Coordinates of C-alpha atoms in Angstrom, one line a residue:
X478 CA 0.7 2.4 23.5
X479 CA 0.1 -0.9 24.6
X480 CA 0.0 -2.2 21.1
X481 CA 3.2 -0.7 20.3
X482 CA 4.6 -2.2 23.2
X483 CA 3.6 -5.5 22.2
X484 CA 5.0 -5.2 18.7
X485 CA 8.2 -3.7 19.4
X486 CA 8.6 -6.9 21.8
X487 CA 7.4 -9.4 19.1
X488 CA 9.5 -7.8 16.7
X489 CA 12.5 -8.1 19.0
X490 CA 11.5 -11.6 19.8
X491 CA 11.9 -12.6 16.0
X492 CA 15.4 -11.2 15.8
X493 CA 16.6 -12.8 18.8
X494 CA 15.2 -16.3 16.9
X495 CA 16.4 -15.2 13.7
X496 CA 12.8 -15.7 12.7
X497 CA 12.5 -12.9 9.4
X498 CA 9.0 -14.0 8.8
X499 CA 7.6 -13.1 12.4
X500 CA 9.6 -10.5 12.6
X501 CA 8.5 -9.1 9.2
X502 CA 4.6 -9.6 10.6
X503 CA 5.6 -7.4 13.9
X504 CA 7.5 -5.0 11.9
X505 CA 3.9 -4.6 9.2
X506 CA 1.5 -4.3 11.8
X507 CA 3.3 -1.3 13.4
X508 CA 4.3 0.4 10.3
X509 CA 0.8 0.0 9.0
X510 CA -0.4 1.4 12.3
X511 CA 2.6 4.7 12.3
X512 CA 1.3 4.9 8.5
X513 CA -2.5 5.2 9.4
X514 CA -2.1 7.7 12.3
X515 CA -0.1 10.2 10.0
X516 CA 3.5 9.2 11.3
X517 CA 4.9 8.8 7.8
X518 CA 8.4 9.4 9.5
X519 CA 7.8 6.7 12.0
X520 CA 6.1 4.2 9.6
X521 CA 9.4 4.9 7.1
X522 CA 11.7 4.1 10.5
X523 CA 10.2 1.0 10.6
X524 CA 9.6 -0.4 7.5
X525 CA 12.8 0.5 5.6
X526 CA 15.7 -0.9 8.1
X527 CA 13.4 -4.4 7.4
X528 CA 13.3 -3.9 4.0
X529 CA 16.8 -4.2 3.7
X530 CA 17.3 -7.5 5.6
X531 CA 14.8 -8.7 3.4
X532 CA 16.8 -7.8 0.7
X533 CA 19.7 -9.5 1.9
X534 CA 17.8 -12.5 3.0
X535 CA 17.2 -13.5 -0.6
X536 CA 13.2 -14.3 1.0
X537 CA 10.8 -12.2 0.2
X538 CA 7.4 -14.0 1.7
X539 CA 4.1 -12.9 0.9
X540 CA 3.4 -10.8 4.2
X541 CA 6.7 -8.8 3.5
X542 CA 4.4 -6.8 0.7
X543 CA 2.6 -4.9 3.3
X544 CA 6.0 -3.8 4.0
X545 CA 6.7 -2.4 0.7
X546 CA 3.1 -1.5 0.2
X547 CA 3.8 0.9 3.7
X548 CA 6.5 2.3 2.3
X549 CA 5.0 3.0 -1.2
X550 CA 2.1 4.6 0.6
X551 CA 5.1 7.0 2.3
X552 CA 7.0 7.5 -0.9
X553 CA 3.9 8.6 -2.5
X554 CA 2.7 10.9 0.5
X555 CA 6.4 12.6 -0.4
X556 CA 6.2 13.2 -3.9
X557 CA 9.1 10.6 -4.4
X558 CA 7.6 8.4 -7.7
X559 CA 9.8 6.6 -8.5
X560 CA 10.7 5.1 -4.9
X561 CA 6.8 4.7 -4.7
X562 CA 6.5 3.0 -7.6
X563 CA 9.2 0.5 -7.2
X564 CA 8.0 -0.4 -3.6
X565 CA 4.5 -0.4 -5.1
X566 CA 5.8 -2.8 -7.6
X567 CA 7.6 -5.0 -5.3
X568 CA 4.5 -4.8 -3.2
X569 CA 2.3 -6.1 -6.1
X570 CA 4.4 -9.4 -7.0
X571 CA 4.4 -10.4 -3.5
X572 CA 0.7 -9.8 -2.8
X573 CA -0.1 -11.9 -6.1
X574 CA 2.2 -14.4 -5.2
X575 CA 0.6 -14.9 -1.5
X576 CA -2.9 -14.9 -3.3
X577 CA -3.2 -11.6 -0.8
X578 CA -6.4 -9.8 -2.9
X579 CA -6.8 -6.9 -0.1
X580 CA -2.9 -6.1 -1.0
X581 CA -3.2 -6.8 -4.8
X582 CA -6.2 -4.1 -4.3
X583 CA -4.4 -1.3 -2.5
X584 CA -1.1 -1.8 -4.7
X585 CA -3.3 -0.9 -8.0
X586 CA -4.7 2.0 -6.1
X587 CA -1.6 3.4 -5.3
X588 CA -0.4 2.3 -8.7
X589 CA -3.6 4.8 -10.1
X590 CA -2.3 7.5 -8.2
X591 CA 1.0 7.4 -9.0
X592 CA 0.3 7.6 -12.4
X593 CA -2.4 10.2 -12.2
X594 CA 0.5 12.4 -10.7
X595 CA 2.8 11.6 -13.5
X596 CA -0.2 12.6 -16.1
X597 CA -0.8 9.0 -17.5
X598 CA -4.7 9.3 -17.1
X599 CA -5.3 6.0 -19.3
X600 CA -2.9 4.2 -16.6
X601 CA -4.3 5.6 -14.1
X602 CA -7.6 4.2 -14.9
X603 CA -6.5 0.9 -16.1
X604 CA -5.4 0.5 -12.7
X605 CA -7.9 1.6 -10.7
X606 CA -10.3 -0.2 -13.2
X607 CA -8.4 -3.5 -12.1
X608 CA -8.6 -2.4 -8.2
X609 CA -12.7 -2.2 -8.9
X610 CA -12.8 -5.9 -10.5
X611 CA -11.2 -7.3 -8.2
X612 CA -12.8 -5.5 -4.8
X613 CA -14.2 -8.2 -2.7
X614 CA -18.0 -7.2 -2.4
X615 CA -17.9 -7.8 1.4
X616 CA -14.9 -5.8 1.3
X617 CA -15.0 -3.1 4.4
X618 CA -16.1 0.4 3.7
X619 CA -13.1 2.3 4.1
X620 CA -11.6 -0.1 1.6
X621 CA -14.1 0.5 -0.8
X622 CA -13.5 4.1 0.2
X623 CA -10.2 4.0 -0.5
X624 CA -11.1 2.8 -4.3
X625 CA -14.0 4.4 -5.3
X626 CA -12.1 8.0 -4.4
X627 CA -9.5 7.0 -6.6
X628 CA -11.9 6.0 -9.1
X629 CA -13.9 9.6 -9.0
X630 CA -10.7 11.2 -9.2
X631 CA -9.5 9.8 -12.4
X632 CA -13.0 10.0 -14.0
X633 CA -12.7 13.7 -13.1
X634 CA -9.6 14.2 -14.4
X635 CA -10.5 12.5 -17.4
X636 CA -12.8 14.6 -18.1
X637 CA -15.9 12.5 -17.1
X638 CA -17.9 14.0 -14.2
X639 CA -21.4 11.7 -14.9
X640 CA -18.9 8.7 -14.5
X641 CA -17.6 10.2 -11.3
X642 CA -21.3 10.4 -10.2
X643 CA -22.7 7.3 -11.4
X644 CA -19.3 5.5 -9.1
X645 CA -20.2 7.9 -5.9
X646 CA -23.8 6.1 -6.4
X647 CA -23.0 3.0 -6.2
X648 CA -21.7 3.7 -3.4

């Protein structure tokens, strides 16, 4: 509670400044938080009202792709593709642009997954091939979680249930 508290205020405090980038960074931490406690509802009521002042901004900053990577993350948890993908997308340019790896990561994941849904198996890998390379080795171990899933779940699909093993392994 008290960390909502404090966001909502920060996030408050950057409007009253007219300060987008801090407000942006209030307005990510707590949809990443609603998103990560199952309140895709809440995380959407967050992220999307920012999203379009972004838009009208004409400045997207690197930290505003953990905004469209929460919103992705919620479009996918819906079954709505194509507003996924295009957050997803969005989400993806900015993190390369910032240099933001951890971000570049979970945008290919989500990329994989997306197109797993849609059938495209040798997307789906490609993508989740590129999350793997570029997975920091001291990377936390829900992140690497996160990834290796994705990657058993394609190799499955595919068809390839040694691979699937051999990546739970090295785990």
């Amino acid at each position: 509670q008290n960390a909502v508290e404090a966001y909502q205020s920060s996030i408050q405090h950057g409007r009253a400044a007219d300060n987008l980038v801090a407000e942006m960074m209030s307005t990510a931490g707590l949809a990443v938080m609603a998103f990560e406690h199952g309140h895709l509802h809440l995380a959407f009521e967050i992220a999307d009202p920012v999203v379009a002042r972004i838009e009208q901004s004409g400045s997207l900053p690197p930290i505003s792709a953990v905004i469209y990577g929460a919103l992705g993350e919620t479009r996918y948890q819906w079954h709505q593709v194509e507003q996924a993908r295009h957050h997803a997308l969005r989400a993806l340019r900015l993190a390369t642009l910032g240099g933001y790896n951890t971000g570049i990561v979970f945008c290919r994941v989500l990329l994989s997954r997306l197109s797993q849904l849609e059938g495209d198996l040798e997307t789906a890998a490609r993508e989740i091939q590129q999350a793997v390379d570029m997975l920091p080795v001291e990377a936390p171990d829900n992140w690497r979680q996160e990834v290796v899933s994705q990657q058993v779940r394609v190799y499955l699909a595919r068809g390839r249930p040694a691979a699937a093993q051999m990546a739970l392994q090295g785990q």
